[in-house]
Amino acid sequence: MAATKHNQSMISYLSHGEEIPFGTNKTYLKIRESILSHCAFVCSGAPSEDHFFQALAGVENKIQKMAKSLVSMAKFVSRVGSNVQNSAFVAVTNSTQTRNYASQKRIKVANPVVELDGDEMTRIIWEKIKERLIFPYVDVECKYYDLGLPYRDQTNDQVTIDSAEAIKKYNVGIKCATITPDEQRVEEFKLKKMWLSPNGTIRNILGGTVFREPIICKTIPRLVPGWTQAIVIGRHAFGDQYKATDYVVKEEGTLELAFYPSSGGQPVKMPVFTFKKGGGVGMAMYNTDESITGFAHSCFQYALMKGWPLYMSTKNTILKKYDGRFKDIFEEIYQAKYKPEFEKKKIWYEHRLIDDMVAQCLKSSGGFVWACKNYDGDVQSDIVAQGYGSLGLMTSVLVCPDGKTIEAEAAHGTVTRHYREHQKGNPTSTNPIASIYAWTKGLEHRGKLDGNVELQKFAQKMEKACVDCVDSGKMTKDLAGCIYGLKNVKPNQYLNTMDFLDAIAEQYDRA
């Protein structure tokens, strides 16, 4: 049988390993040699038609084996690539820190901080903040952990746990915004599972309270004009709805809550509800005296640091035992430890019902710390942030009960919409201020722990540069939208992200 043009092309293709990926791989070369022998037989002619098709089937079989081999190699290289990519992130971070900044004096920092990298647009900005605003001025060692979603998935979220343990060791964590995956993200990133919120994981390991405070700029109008001072929300970052067990009841029956003492004592069973005429839903949640006590200490210490009164809100008139426990523990700790210090500073502590507190908050001028249970704090912190003008102008600091360990982060998300534009090569106008404040709050605390006054002053000066820059009319599009309305904003009224970072650096250098 004469060799066809197609068969000759096959031989030509298979005869050049460089034309196929992994062409120098020994396994591939062995398979290729075997295939070539079949192809040569087919192309040179066969004793019979049966022999021809038998040879052709052999070619097909060898091709299938080669394909499987290549797929296996591709998977292996993909895994290696992920490790290389993560190593590259660490290398870039280290090179950023060790870059030659000899042109100016940098502040020496005695002890490390823990850096937690993130996702999407905030990850891009994070790197630029370090390059432009941090490492040119500060010589600090960063213990780097990549909390980007791909690497969390690769490590089965172990990197998140490791980062929290590192924060416990070094007392200062500085975190970029991260993705908490939902069903859509699981599909997008081809994740092994729907991983938990890294923020929630870290908070459960560290304990403590998340304090969120607005960044006030004179030029940014407030939706609540009477708020002339900041309102700090202290959110209890443990338990309640966020660790609850909920259940869909699909038939008639009785729901009970039961407690079984570890001592082997008599179980306590409490009827919750008898479902009739169909099902419904049920839920059980919890908190611990230890966690509530830590929450109370963090709030009292933060209020003393700010020199502001502290309010604690619950709904103890309805949840007499659950919320009543929060109220009682706060009062006991205040009377036993903090009352003299509060009176000395001429500030006070009060418990209020949550609905009364919301009304009082709107009527106030600000200037207080508001301690909220987990869910209340989640909701009220966003309301307060928007009331001051923008979610992009909000700091977030997790303060542990020891008063020594903190984790600072941006209060917003990863800005996915802007990241999609960045991927297309388009410039974005993404507000980096909250991410900058994550660095300044972390470094300021490092300075306090180390007795490094110069580092504390740097952090305060950089924060002032951010505010002064906005008040001078240089800002990102979201902030310009607060002033003019997003539909009315013109290109000459805002800067893109990188130009805004440059403007902050120039403002800092001028001060």
GROMACS .gro file of C-alpha atoms in nm, residues 211-506:
model
  296
  211PHE     CA    1  -1.236   4.724   6.606
  212ARG     CA    2  -1.349   4.921   6.302
  213GLU     CA    3  -1.296   5.294   6.287
  214PRO     CA    4  -1.376   5.538   6.004
  215ILE     CA    5  -1.107   5.752   5.841
  216ILE     CA    6  -1.248   6.104   5.843
  217CYS     CA    7  -1.169   6.337   5.552
  218LYS     CA    8  -1.307   6.692   5.555
  219THR     CA    9  -1.389   6.690   5.184
  220ILE     CA   10  -1.590   6.365   5.191
  221PRO     CA   11  -1.953   6.444   5.280
  222ARG     CA   12  -2.109   6.237   5.558
  223LEU     CA   13  -2.450   6.079   5.519
  224VAL     CA   14  -2.491   6.151   5.892
  225PRO     CA   15  -2.366   6.513   5.911
  226GLY     CA   16  -2.378   6.519   6.291
  227TRP     CA   17  -2.098   6.264   6.319
  228THR     CA   18  -1.810   6.504   6.372
  229GLN     CA   19  -1.598   6.248   6.559
  230ALA     CA   20  -1.532   5.883   6.480
  231ILE     CA   21  -1.745   5.599   6.612
  232VAL     CA   22  -1.546   5.281   6.679
  233ILE     CA   23  -1.732   4.951   6.649
  234GLY     CA   24  -1.592   4.669   6.863
  235ARG     CA   25  -1.724   4.344   6.715
  236HIS     CA   26  -1.700   4.024   6.918
  237ALA     CA   27  -1.534   3.794   6.665
  238PHE     CA   28  -1.641   3.458   6.805
  239GLY     CA   29  -1.943   3.230   6.814
  240ASP     CA   30  -2.315   3.318   6.799
  241GLN     CA   31  -2.470   3.289   6.449
  242TYR     CA   32  -2.126   3.243   6.291
  243LYS     CA   33  -2.072   2.910   6.466
  244ALA     CA   34  -2.438   2.810   6.489
  245THR     CA   35  -2.592   2.478   6.393
  246ASP     CA   36  -2.906   2.535   6.189
  247TYR     CA   37  -3.156   2.281   6.067
  248VAL     CA   38  -3.441   2.261   5.817
  249VAL     CA   39  -3.739   2.077   5.967
  250LYS     CA   40  -3.927   1.891   5.694
  251GLU     CA   41  -4.208   1.731   5.893
  252GLU     CA   42  -4.411   1.763   6.209
  253GLY     CA   43  -4.222   1.695   6.529
  254THR     CA   44  -4.053   1.839   6.838
  255LEU     CA   45  -3.723   2.025   6.847
  256GLU     CA   46  -3.520   1.995   7.169
  257LEU     CA   47  -3.200   2.150   7.301
  258ALA     CA   48  -2.993   1.910   7.511
  259PHE     CA   49  -2.679   1.946   7.724
  260TYR     CA   50  -2.477   1.643   7.837
  261PRO     CA   51  -2.234   1.719   8.125
  262SER     CA   52  -1.881   1.582   8.081
  263SER     CA   53  -1.895   1.479   8.447
  264GLY     CA   54  -2.158   1.222   8.358
  265GLY     CA   55  -2.432   1.407   8.542
  266GLN     CA   56  -2.796   1.417   8.445
  267PRO     CA   57  -2.851   1.558   8.093
  268VAL     CA   58  -3.047   1.881   8.065
  269LYS     CA   59  -3.316   1.874   7.795
  270MET     CA   60  -3.519   2.177   7.699
  271PRO     CA   61  -3.810   2.168   7.453
  272VAL     CA   62  -3.773   2.439   7.190
  273PHE     CA   63  -4.076   2.406   6.964
  274THR     CA   64  -4.331   2.154   6.842
  275PHE     CA   65  -4.378   2.181   6.467
  276LYS     CA   66  -4.731   2.125   6.338
  277LYS     CA   67  -4.882   2.168   5.993
  278GLY     CA   68  -4.550   2.111   5.817
  279GLY     CA   69  -4.189   2.195   5.897
  280GLY     CA   70  -3.977   2.505   5.944
  281VAL     CA   71  -3.628   2.589   6.064
  282GLY     CA   72  -3.435   2.563   6.390
  283MET     CA   73  -3.099   2.682   6.519
  284ALA     CA   74  -2.868   2.639   6.817
  285MET     CA   75  -2.577   2.874   6.888
  286TYR     CA   76  -2.331   2.930   7.168
  287ASN     CA   77  -2.061   3.144   7.323
  288THR     CA   78  -1.819   3.091   7.610
  289ASP     CA   79  -1.742   3.280   7.931
  290GLU     CA   80  -1.376   3.277   7.830
  291SER     CA   81  -1.445   3.443   7.495
  292ILE     CA   82  -1.689   3.698   7.637
  293THR     CA   83  -1.436   3.786   7.909
  294GLY     CA   84  -1.165   3.839   7.648
  295PHE     CA   85  -1.408   4.053   7.447
  296ALA     CA   86  -1.478   4.269   7.751
  297HIS     CA   87  -1.110   4.323   7.835
  298SER     CA   88  -1.031   4.418   7.473
  299CYS     CA   89  -1.314   4.673   7.467
  300PHE     CA   90  -1.225   4.832   7.801
  301GLN     CA   91  -0.857   4.855   7.702
  302TYR     CA   92  -0.939   5.007   7.363
  303ALA     CA   93  -1.171   5.266   7.516
  304LEU     CA   94  -0.899   5.365   7.764
  305MET     CA   95  -0.647   5.394   7.479
  306LYS     CA   96  -0.884   5.621   7.283
  307GLY     CA   97  -0.996   5.812   7.592
  308TRP     CA   98  -1.360   5.762   7.490
  309PRO     CA   99  -1.664   5.620   7.671
  310LEU     CA  100  -1.766   5.258   7.605
  311TYR     CA  101  -2.120   5.136   7.535
  312MET     CA  102  -2.216   4.768   7.525
  313SER     CA  103  -2.541   4.672   7.346
  314THR     CA  104  -2.748   4.352   7.373
  315LYS     CA  105  -3.113   4.245   7.365
  316ASN     CA  106  -3.108   4.103   7.718
  317THR     CA  107  -3.478   4.181   7.767
  318ILE     CA  108  -3.556   3.904   7.517
  319LEU     CA  109  -3.251   3.675   7.547
  320LYS     CA  110  -3.242   3.702   7.925
  321LYS     CA  111  -2.985   3.427   7.980
  322TYR     CA  112  -2.783   3.443   7.657
  323ASP     CA  113  -2.744   3.820   7.621
  324GLY     CA  114  -2.778   3.857   7.996
  325ARG     CA  115  -2.451   3.667   8.030
  326PHE     CA  116  -2.273   3.927   7.814
  327LYS     CA  117  -2.420   4.209   8.023
  328ASP     CA  118  -2.324   4.048   8.355
  329ILE     CA  119  -1.965   3.964   8.257
  330PHE     CA  120  -1.900   4.316   8.124
  331GLU     CA  121  -2.037   4.473   8.442
  332GLU     CA  122  -1.837   4.242   8.671
  333ILE     CA  123  -1.510   4.314   8.490
  334TYR     CA  124  -1.576   4.688   8.477
  335GLN     CA  125  -1.643   4.709   8.850
  336ALA     CA  126  -1.351   4.482   8.944
  337LYS     CA  127  -1.078   4.624   8.721
  338TYR     CA  128  -1.151   4.923   8.499
  339LYS     CA  129  -1.387   5.162   8.680
  340PRO     CA  130  -1.112   5.363   8.859
  341GLU     CA  131  -0.917   5.408   8.533
  342PHE     CA  132  -1.230   5.518   8.347
  343GLU     CA  133  -1.319   5.770   8.618
  344LYS     CA  134  -0.964   5.903   8.616
  345LYS     CA  135  -0.997   5.976   8.242
  346LYS     CA  136  -1.349   6.114   8.296
  347ILE     CA  137  -1.506   5.854   8.069
  348TRP     CA  138  -1.767   5.590   8.147
  349TYR     CA  139  -1.911   5.250   8.061
  350GLU     CA  140  -2.282   5.180   8.004
  351HIS     CA  141  -2.492   4.886   7.888
  352ARG     CA  142  -2.780   4.969   7.652
  353LEU     CA  143  -3.041   4.778   7.456
  354ILE     CA  144  -2.939   4.741   7.092
  355ASP     CA  145  -3.244   4.927   6.955
  356ASP     CA  146  -3.192   5.217   7.197
  357MET     CA  147  -2.822   5.225   7.112
  358VAL     CA  148  -2.890   5.249   6.737
  359ALA     CA  149  -3.114   5.551   6.795
  360GLN     CA  150  -2.862   5.717   7.029
  361CYS     CA  151  -2.583   5.653   6.779
  362LEU     CA  152  -2.762   5.843   6.502
  363LYS     CA  153  -2.833   6.137   6.735
  364SER     CA  154  -2.477   6.155   6.868
  365SER     CA  155  -2.174   6.347   6.742
  366GLY     CA  156  -1.955   6.035   6.770
  367GLY     CA  157  -1.650   6.001   6.990
  368PHE     CA  158  -1.725   5.666   7.159
  369VAL     CA  159  -1.653   5.292   7.138
  370TRP     CA  160  -1.952   5.065   7.075
  371ALA     CA  161  -1.914   4.700   7.183
  372CYS     CA  162  -2.136   4.472   6.975
  373LYS     CA  163  -2.206   4.102   6.968
  374ASN     CA  164  -2.086   3.922   6.656
  375TYR     CA  165  -2.387   3.970   6.427
  376ASP     CA  166  -2.467   4.320   6.553
  377GLY     CA  167  -2.108   4.425   6.491
  378ASP     CA  168  -2.113   4.282   6.139
  379VAL     CA  169  -2.418   4.492   6.051
  380GLN     CA  170  -2.348   4.811   6.245
  381SER     CA  171  -1.987   4.845   6.126
  382ASP     CA  172  -2.106   4.870   5.765
  383ILE     CA  173  -2.378   5.118   5.858
  384VAL     CA  174  -2.126   5.334   6.042
  385ALA     CA  175  -1.874   5.313   5.757
  386GLN     CA  176  -2.132   5.426   5.501
  387GLY     CA  177  -2.254   5.696   5.736
  388TYR     CA  178  -1.908   5.852   5.728
  389GLY     CA  179  -1.904   5.846   5.348
  390SER     CA  180  -1.739   5.529   5.220
  391LEU     CA  181  -1.658   5.167   5.304
  392GLY     CA  182  -1.320   5.242   5.148
  393LEU     CA  183  -1.245   5.471   5.442
  394MET     CA  184  -1.260   5.221   5.726
  395THR     CA  185  -0.984   5.064   5.934
  396SER     CA  186  -1.013   4.717   6.086
  397VAL     CA  187  -0.793   4.592   6.371
  398LEU     CA  188  -0.831   4.263   6.558
  399VAL     CA  189  -0.716   4.318   6.917
  400CYS     CA  190  -0.649   4.006   7.127
  401PRO     CA  191  -0.738   3.987   7.498
  402ASP     CA  192  -0.370   4.009   7.597
  403GLY     CA  193  -0.369   4.368   7.468
  404LYS     CA  194  -0.042   4.287   7.295
  405THR     CA  195  -0.134   4.093   6.981
  406ILE     CA  196  -0.316   4.255   6.688
  407GLU     CA  197  -0.400   4.190   6.324
  408ALA     CA  198  -0.468   4.491   6.100
  409GLU     CA  199  -0.652   4.460   5.769
  410ALA     CA  200  -0.865   4.650   5.518
  411ALA     CA  201  -1.236   4.637   5.599
  412HIS     CA  202  -1.342   4.592   5.234
  413GLY     CA  203  -1.322   4.306   4.984
  414THR     CA  204  -1.088   4.221   4.697
  415VAL     CA  205  -1.250   4.463   4.444
  416THR     CA  206  -1.320   4.194   4.183
  417ARG     CA  207  -1.477   4.429   3.927
  418HIS     CA  208  -1.163   4.642   3.913
  419TYR     CA  209  -0.948   4.329   3.894
  420ARG     CA  210  -1.133   4.216   3.580
  421GLU     CA  211  -1.048   4.551   3.420
  422HIS     CA  212  -0.686   4.518   3.533
  423GLN     CA  213  -0.670   4.174   3.368
  424LYS     CA  214  -0.778   4.336   3.042
  425GLY     CA  215  -0.492   4.584   3.071
  426ASN     CA  216  -0.717   4.877   3.160
  427PRO     CA  217  -0.616   5.129   3.429
  428THR     CA  218  -0.832   5.135   3.741
  429SER     CA  219  -0.908   5.391   4.007
  430THR     CA  220  -0.917   5.167   4.315
  431ASN     CA  221  -0.907   5.323   4.660
  432PRO     CA  222  -0.596   5.191   4.845
  433ILE     CA  223  -0.638   5.392   5.168
  434ALA     CA  224  -0.780   5.111   5.386
  435SER     CA  225  -0.496   4.881   5.274
  436ILE     CA  226  -0.240   5.153   5.351
  437TYR     CA  227  -0.393   5.190   5.697
  438ALA     CA  228  -0.358   4.814   5.751
  439TRP     CA  229   0.017   4.868   5.717
  440THR     CA  230   0.028   5.186   5.926
  441LYS     CA  231  -0.183   5.041   6.210
  442GLY     CA  232   0.030   4.728   6.219
  443LEU     CA  233   0.359   4.919   6.210
  444GLU     CA  234   0.239   5.169   6.470
  445HIS     CA  235   0.159   4.882   6.706
  446ARG     CA  236   0.499   4.724   6.632
  447GLY     CA  237   0.650   5.059   6.727
  448LYS     CA  238   0.458   5.066   7.056
  449LEU     CA  239   0.565   4.713   7.148
  450ASP     CA  240   0.929   4.785   7.060
  451GLY     CA  241   0.939   5.136   7.206
  452ASN     CA  242   1.020   5.265   6.856
  453VAL     CA  243   0.887   5.622   6.859
  454GLU     CA  244   1.023   5.695   6.511
  455LEU     CA  245   0.821   5.408   6.364
  456GLN     CA  246   0.505   5.528   6.539
  457LYS     CA  247   0.557   5.877   6.399
  458PHE     CA  248   0.609   5.734   6.050
  459ALA     CA  249   0.273   5.553   6.068
  460GLN     CA  250   0.091   5.862   6.191
  461LYS     CA  251   0.257   6.081   5.927
  462MET     CA  252   0.165   5.839   5.646
  463GLU     CA  253  -0.198   5.832   5.762
  464LYS     CA  254  -0.203   6.213   5.765
  465ALA     CA  255  -0.056   6.216   5.413
  466CYS     CA  256  -0.347   6.000   5.292
  467VAL     CA  257  -0.608   6.231   5.446
  468ASP     CA  258  -0.431   6.550   5.335
  469CYS     CA  259  -0.405   6.415   4.982
  470VAL     CA  260  -0.782   6.357   4.964
  471ASP     CA  261  -0.857   6.693   5.125
  472SER     CA  262  -0.636   6.865   4.866
  473GLY     CA  263  -0.856   6.724   4.588
  474LYS     CA  264  -0.643   6.424   4.487
  475MET     CA  265  -0.849   6.108   4.523
  476THR     CA  266  -0.977   5.791   4.356
  477LYS     CA  267  -1.304   5.769   4.164
  478ASP     CA  268  -1.511   5.623   4.449
  479LEU     CA  269  -1.427   5.920   4.672
  480ALA     CA  270  -1.490   6.168   4.392
  481GLY     CA  271  -1.828   5.997   4.357
  482CYS     CA  272  -1.905   6.075   4.722
  483ILE     CA  273  -1.859   6.444   4.642
  484TYR     CA  274  -2.005   6.481   4.292
  485GLY     CA  275  -2.215   6.165   4.254
  486LEU     CA  276  -2.074   5.873   4.054
  487LYS     CA  277  -2.280   5.959   3.744
  488ASN     CA  278  -2.141   6.312   3.742
  489VAL     CA  279  -1.772   6.236   3.800
  490LYS     CA  280  -1.540   6.358   3.524
  491PRO     CA  281  -1.197   6.204   3.445
  492ASN     CA  282  -1.014   6.518   3.562
  493GLN     CA  283  -1.172   6.487   3.908
  494TYR     CA  284  -0.993   6.167   4.011
  495LEU     CA  285  -0.664   5.979   3.975
  496ASN     CA  286  -0.598   5.620   3.879
  497THR     CA  287  -0.464   5.388   4.149
  498MET     CA  288  -0.093   5.422   4.080
  499ASP     CA  289  -0.105   5.799   4.034
  500PHE     CA  290  -0.290   5.827   4.365
  501LEU     CA  291  -0.020   5.623   4.542
  502ASP     CA  292   0.242   5.854   4.389
  503ALA     CA  293   0.046   6.157   4.511
  504ILE     CA  294   0.040   6.017   4.867
  505ALA     CA  295   0.416   5.955   4.855
  506GLU     CA  296   0.474   6.312   4.735
   0.00000   0.00000   0.00000
